[in-house]
Coordinates of C-alpha atoms in Angstrom, one line a residue:
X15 CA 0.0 0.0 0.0
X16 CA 1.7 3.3 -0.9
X17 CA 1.0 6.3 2.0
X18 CA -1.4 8.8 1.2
X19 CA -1.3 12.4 2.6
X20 CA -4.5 13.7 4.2
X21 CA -5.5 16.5 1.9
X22 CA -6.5 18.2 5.5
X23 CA -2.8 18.3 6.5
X24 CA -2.2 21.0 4.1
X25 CA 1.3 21.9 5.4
X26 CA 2.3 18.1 5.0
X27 CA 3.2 17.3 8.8
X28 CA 2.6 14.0 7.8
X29 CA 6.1 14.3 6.0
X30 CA 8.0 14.2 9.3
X31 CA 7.3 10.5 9.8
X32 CA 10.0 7.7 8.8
X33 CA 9.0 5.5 6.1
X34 CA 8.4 3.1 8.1
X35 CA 6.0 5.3 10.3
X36 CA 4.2 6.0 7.4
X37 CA 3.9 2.4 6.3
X38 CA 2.4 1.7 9.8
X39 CA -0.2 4.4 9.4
X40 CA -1.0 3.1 5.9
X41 CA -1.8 -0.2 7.5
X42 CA -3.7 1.1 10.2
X43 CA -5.7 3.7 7.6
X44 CA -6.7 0.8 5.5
X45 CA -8.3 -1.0 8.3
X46 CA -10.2 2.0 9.7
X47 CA -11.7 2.5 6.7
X48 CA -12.7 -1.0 5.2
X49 CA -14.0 -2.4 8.7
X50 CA -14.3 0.1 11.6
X51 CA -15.9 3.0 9.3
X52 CA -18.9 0.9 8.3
X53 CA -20.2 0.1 11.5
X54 CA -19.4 2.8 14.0
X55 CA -23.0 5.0 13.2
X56 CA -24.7 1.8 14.3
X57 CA -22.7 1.1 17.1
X58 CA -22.8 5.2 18.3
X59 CA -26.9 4.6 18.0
X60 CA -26.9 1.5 19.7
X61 CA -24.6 3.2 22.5
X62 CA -22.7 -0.3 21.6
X63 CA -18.7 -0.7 21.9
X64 CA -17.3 -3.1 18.9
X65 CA -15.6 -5.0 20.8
X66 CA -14.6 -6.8 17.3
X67 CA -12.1 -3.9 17.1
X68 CA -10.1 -4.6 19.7
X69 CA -7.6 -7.4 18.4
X70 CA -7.3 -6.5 15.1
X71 CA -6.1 -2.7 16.5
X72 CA -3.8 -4.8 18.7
X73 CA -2.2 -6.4 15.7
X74 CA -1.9 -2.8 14.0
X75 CA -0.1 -1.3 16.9
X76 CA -2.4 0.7 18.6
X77 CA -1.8 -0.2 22.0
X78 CA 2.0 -0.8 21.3
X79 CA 3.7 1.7 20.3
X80 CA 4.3 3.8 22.8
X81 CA 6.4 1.4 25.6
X82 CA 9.5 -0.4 25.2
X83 CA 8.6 -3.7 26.3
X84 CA 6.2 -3.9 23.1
X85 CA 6.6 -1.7 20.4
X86 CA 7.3 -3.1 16.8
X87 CA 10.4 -0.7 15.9
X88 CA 11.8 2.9 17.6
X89 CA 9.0 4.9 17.0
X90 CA 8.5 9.1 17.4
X91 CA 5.8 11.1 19.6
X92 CA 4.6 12.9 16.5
X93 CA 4.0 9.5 14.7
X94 CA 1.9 7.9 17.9
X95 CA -0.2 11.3 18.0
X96 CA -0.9 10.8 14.0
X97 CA -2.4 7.3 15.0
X98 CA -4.8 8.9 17.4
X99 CA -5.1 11.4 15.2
X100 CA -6.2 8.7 12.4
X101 CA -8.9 6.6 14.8
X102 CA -10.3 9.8 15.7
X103 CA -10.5 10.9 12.2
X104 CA -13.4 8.1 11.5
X105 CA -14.5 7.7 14.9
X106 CA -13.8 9.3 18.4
X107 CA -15.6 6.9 20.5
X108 CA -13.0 4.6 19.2
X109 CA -10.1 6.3 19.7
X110 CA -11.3 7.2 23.5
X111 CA -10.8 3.1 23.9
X112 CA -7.7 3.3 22.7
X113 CA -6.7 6.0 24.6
X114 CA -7.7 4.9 27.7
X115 CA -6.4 1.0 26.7
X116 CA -3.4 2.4 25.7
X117 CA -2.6 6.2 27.4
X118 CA -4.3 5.1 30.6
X119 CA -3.8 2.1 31.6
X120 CA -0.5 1.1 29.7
X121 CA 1.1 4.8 30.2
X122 CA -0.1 4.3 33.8
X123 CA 1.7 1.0 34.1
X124 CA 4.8 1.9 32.2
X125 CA 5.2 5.2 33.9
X126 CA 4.7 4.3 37.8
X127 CA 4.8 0.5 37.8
X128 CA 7.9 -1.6 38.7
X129 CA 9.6 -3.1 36.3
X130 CA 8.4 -6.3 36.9
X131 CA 4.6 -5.4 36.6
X132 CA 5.8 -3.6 33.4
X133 CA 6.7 -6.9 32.1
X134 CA 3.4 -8.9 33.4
X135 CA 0.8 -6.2 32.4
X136 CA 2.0 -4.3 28.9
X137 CA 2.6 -6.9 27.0
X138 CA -0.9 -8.7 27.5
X139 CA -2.4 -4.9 27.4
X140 CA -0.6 -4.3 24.0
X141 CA -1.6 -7.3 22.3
X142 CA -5.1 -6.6 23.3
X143 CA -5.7 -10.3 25.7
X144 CA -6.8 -7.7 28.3
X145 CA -8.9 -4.9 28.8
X146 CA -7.7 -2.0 30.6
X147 CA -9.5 1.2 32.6
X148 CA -8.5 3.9 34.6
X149 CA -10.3 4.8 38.0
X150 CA -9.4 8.4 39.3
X151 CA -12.7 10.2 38.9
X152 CA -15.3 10.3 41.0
X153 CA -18.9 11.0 41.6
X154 CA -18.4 14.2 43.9
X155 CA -14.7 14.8 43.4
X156 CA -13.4 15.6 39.2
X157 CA -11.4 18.7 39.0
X158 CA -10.8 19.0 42.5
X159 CA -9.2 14.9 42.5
X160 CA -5.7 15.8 43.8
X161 CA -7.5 17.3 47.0
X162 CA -11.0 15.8 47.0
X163 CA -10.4 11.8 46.2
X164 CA -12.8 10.1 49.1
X165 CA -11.6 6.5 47.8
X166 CA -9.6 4.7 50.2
X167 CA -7.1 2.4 50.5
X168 CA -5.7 0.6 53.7
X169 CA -3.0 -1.6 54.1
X170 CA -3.5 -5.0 56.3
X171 CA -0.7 -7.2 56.3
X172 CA 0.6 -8.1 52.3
X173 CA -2.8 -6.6 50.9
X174 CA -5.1 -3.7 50.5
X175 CA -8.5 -2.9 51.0
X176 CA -9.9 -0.9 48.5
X177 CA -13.5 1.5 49.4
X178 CA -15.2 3.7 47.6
X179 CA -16.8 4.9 44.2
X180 CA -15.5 6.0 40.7
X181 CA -17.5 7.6 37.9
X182 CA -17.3 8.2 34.1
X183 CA -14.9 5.4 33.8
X184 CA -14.3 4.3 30.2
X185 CA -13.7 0.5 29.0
X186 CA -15.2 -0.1 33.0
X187 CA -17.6 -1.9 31.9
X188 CA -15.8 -5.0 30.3
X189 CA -12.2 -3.7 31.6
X190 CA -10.3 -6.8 33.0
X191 CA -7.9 -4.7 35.3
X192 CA -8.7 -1.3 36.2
X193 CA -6.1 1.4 37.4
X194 CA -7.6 2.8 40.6
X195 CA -6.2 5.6 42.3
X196 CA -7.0 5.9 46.7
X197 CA -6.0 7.8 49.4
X198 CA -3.7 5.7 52.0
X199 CA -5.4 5.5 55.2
X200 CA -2.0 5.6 57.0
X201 CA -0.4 8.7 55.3
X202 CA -2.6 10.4 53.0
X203 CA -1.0 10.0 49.6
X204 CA -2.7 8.9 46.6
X205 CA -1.8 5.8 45.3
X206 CA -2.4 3.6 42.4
X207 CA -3.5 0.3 42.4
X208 CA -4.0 -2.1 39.7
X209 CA -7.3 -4.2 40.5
X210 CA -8.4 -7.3 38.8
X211 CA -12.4 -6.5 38.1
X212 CA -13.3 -9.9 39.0
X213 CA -12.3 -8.8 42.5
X214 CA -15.2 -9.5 45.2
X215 CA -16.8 -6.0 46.2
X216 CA -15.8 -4.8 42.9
X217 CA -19.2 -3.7 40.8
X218 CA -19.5 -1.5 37.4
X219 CA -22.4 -0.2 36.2
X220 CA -22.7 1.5 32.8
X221 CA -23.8 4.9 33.1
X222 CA -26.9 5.4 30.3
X223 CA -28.8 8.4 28.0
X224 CA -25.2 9.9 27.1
X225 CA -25.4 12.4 23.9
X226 CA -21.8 12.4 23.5
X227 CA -19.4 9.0 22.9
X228 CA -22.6 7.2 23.2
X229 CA -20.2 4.1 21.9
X230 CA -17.9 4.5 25.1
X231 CA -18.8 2.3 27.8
X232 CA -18.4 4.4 30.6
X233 CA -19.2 3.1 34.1
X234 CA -19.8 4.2 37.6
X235 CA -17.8 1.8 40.0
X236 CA -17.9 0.6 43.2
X237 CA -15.6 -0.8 45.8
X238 CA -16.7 -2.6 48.8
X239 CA -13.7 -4.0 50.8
X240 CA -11.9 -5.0 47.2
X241 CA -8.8 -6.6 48.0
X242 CA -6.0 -5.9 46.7
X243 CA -2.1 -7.7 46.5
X244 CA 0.6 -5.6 47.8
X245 CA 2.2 -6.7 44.4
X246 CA -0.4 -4.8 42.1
X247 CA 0.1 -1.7 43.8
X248 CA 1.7 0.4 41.6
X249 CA 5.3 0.6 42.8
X250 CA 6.2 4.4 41.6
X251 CA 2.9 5.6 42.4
X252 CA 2.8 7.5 45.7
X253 CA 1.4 10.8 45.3
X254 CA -1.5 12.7 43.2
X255 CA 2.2 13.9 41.5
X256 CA 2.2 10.6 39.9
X257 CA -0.9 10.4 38.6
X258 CA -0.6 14.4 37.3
X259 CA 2.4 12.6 35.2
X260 CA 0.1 10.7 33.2
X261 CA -2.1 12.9 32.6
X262 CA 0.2 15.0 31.3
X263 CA 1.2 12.2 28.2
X264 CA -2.7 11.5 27.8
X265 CA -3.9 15.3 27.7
X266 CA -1.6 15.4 24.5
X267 CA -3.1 12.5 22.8
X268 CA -6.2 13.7 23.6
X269 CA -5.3 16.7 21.4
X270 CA -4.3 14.9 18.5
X271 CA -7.6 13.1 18.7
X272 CA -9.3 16.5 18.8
X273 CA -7.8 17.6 15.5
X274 CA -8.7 14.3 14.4
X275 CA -12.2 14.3 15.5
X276 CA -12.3 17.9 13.4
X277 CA -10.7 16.5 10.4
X278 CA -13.4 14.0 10.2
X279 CA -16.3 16.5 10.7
X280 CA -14.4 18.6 8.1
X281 CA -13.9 15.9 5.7
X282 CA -17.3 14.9 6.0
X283 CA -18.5 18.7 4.8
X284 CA -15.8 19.2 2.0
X285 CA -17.6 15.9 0.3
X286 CA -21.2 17.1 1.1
X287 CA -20.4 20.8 -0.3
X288 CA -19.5 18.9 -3.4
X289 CA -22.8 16.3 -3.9
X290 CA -25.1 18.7 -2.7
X291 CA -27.0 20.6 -5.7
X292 CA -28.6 24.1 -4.2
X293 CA -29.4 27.0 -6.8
X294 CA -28.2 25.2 -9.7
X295 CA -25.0 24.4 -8.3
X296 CA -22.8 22.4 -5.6
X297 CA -23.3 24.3 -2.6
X298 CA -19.4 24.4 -2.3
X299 CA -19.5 27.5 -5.0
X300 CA -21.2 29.1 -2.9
X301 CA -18.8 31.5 -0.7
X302 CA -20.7 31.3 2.9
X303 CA -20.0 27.5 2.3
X304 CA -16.4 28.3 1.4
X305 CA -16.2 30.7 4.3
X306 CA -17.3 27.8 6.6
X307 CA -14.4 25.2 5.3
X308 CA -11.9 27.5 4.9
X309 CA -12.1 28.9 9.2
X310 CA -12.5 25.3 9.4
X311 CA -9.0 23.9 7.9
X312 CA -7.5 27.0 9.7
X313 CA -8.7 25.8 12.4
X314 CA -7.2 22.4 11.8
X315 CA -4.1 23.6 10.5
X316 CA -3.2 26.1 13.6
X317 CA -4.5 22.7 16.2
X318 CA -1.6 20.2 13.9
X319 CA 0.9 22.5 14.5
X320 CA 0.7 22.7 18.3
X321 CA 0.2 19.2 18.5
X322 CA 3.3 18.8 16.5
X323 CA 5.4 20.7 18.5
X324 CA 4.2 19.6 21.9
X325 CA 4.9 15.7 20.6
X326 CA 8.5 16.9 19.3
X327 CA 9.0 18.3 23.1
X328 CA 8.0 15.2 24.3
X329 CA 11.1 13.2 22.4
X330 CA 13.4 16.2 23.2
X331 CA 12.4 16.0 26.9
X332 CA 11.5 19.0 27.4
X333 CA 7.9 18.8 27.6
X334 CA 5.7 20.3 31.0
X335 CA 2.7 20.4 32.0
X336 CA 1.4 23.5 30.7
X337 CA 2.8 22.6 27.0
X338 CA 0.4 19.6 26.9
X339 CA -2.1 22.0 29.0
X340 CA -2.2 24.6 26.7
X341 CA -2.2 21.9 23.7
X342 CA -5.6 20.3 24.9
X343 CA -7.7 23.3 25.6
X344 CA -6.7 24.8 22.2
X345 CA -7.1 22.1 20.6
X346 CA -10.4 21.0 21.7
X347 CA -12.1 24.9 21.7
X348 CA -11.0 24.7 17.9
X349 CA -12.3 21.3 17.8
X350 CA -15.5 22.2 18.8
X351 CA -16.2 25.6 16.6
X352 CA -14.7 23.3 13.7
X353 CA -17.7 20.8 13.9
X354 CA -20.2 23.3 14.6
X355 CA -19.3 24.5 11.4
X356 CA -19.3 21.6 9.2
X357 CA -22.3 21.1 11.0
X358 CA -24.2 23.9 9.7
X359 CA -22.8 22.8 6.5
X360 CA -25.2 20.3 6.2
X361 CA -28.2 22.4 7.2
X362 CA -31.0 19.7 8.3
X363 CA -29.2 17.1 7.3
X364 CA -26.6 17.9 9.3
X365 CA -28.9 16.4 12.6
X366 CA -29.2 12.8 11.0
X367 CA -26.4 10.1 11.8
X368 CA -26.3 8.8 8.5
X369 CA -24.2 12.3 7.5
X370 CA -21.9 11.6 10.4
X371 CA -21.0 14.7 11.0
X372 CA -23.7 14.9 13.6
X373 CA -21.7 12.0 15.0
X374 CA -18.7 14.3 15.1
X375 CA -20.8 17.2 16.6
X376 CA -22.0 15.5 19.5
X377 CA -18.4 13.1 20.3
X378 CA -17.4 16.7 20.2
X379 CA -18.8 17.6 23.9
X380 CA -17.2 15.1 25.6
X381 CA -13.8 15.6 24.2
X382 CA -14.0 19.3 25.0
X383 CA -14.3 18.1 28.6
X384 CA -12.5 14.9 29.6
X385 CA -8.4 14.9 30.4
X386 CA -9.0 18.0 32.2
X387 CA -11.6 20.8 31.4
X388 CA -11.1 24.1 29.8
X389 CA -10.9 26.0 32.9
X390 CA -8.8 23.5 34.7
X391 CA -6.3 23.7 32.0
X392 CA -6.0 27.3 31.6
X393 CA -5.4 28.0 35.0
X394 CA -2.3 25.5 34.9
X395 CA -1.4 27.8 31.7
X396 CA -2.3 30.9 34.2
X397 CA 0.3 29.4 37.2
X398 CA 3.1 29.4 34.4
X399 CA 2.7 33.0 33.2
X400 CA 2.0 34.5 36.2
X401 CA 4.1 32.1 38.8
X402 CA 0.9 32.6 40.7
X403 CA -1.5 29.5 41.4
X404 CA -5.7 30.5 41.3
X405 CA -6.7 27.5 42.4
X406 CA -10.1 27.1 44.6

């Protein structure tokens, strides 16, 4: 198969990949389009994951790439946030899964986990023989988790007990280990824990009537006395500092897939404008329409750039918290003007799932608010410029 640019990377940041990065993508583009394309308007209506999806992703590298212990060749930052980038392109509800299968609970696991639970977990993660989720949310405590986590944990002998509640947790729902993070009894730290869900006292319920990711199986959890081996606690995980460091790797995929989620709304319009007869004539002659694509693919363009860069820092080592900050709340406010545009595209049509860009409009919401909100990230952006933290 011979690589294809996107026609909406008009400044060809796609040409910063290896060939063998962009043979990868090929492979992965080709899949998303002949098998996961076709059946994720169904699946989004049915508020049904395709759990068919999963290994054949696994093969492709999705889960992979990212971790030492399992990816296929050396690999860049800016090619792993093209791969989100391409899921999210066709579907968002797909790449959440992936993100949360593979910037969750594998970046969880290869960034605070001993080396030997890097050695049991990733490579059965990776391959896709397990499900992974990741438990820090909960039902009164979101923004506010590094202070307001009410989930406990308390050490008796060589294991854990493990109370309390978790909400909005995706994959939760058929996840075979979830990442959950508690507040030590003894000392008040936050630590991470990585529980089997077959666990007695462990219970997930999927949350219903979502308008947004309807395909994401998010769950509320439970945890009644869930015990848990002193060996699956998460060795380098001892403060909320730990868990802030994956967030920070995951709230820069999450950009990419917000560019991506923009690029499909965006592609979805730029083929409408040109079916669509109105007054004689495609409605893409028409220059409102043309005013609409064109702040769109700016849009885009200015969101690829920053995600770029931010995934460059990464490799160079130089990357912080307010780079991948500032990265997701840009990135997801143009996001969401982007697919309220394409959106009016359609006019009426625009409202019917068949289009998918009301697919892309809705996924749009949730995207805008997960891995940290707007406000939540600009006010990490505000402590940077003004050395002054305004924090409630």
């Amino acid at each position: 198969m011979t690589f294809e640019p996107l026609a909406s990377d008009v400044y060809g940041y796609e040409n910063l990949l290896s060939d063998q990065e962009k043979a990868a993508l090929t492979s992965l583009r080709s899949y998303l389009e002949s098998d996961v394309r076709p059946i994720v308007n169904g699946c989004w209506e049915r508020a049904e994951f395709p759990e068919e999806v999963i290994r054949p992703l696994a093969r492709l590298g999705a889960y992979s790439f990212g971790w030492p212990e399992t990816r296929p060749f050396e690999n860049s930052a800016v090619f792993r946030g093209f791969v989100a980038l391409e899921i999210a392109r066709v579907d968002a509800s797909v790449a959440t899964f992936v993100g949360v299968q593979n910037g969750l609970a594998c970046g969880t696991i290869s960034t605070t986990g001993s080396q030997e639970q890097r050695d049991e977990w990733l490579p059965r993660l990776a391959s896709g023989e397990i499900t992974g989720a990741f438990g820090l949310t909960e039902p009164l405590s979101g923004s506010d988790a590094a202070q307001g986590l009410r989930t406990t944990a308390t050490r008796d002998g060589d294991v854990w007990l493990l109370n309390g509640a978790k909400r909005w947790i995706g994959n939760a729902t058929f996840s075979d280990i979830t990442i959950i993070w508690a507040k030590d009894t003894a000392d008040g730290q936050v630590k991470g824990f990585i529980v089997q869900t077959d666990a007695p006292g462990y219970t997930a319920t999927k949350i219903e009537g979502k308008i947004s990711l309807r395909s994401v199986q998010n769950a509320d959890i439970t945890l009644d006395n869930v015990v848990v081996p002193e060996c699956n606690r998460l060795q380098n995980a001892n403060s909320f500092k730990d868990a802030a460091r994956v967030l920070r790797l995951t709230r820069a995929e999450v950009s990419w897939a917000a560019v991506g989620t923009a690029m499909g709304a965006y592609e979805a319009a730029v083929a409408y404008s040109k079916e669509r007869m109105q007054f004689g004539k495609a409605i893409g002659g028409h220059q409102l329409v043309q005013d609409l694509l064109v702040k769109s693919l700016g849009n885009i363009t200015a969101s690829l750039a920053m995600v770029v860069r931010v995934s460059q820092m990464l490799d160079e080592g130089s990357q912080r918290d307010e780079h991948s900050a500032l990265a997701k709340l840009y990135t997801t406010a143009r996001m969401r003007e982007t697919v309220a545009w394409c959106r009016e595209l359609f006019g009426g049509n625009g409202i019917v799932l068949s289009y998918d860009v009301a697919r892309f409009f809705s996924d749009a919401e949730a995207i805008y608010s997960y891995e940290g909100t707007q406000e939540m990230n600009t006010l990490i952006v505000g402590r940077t410029i003004t050395g002054q933290a305004a924090f409630v």
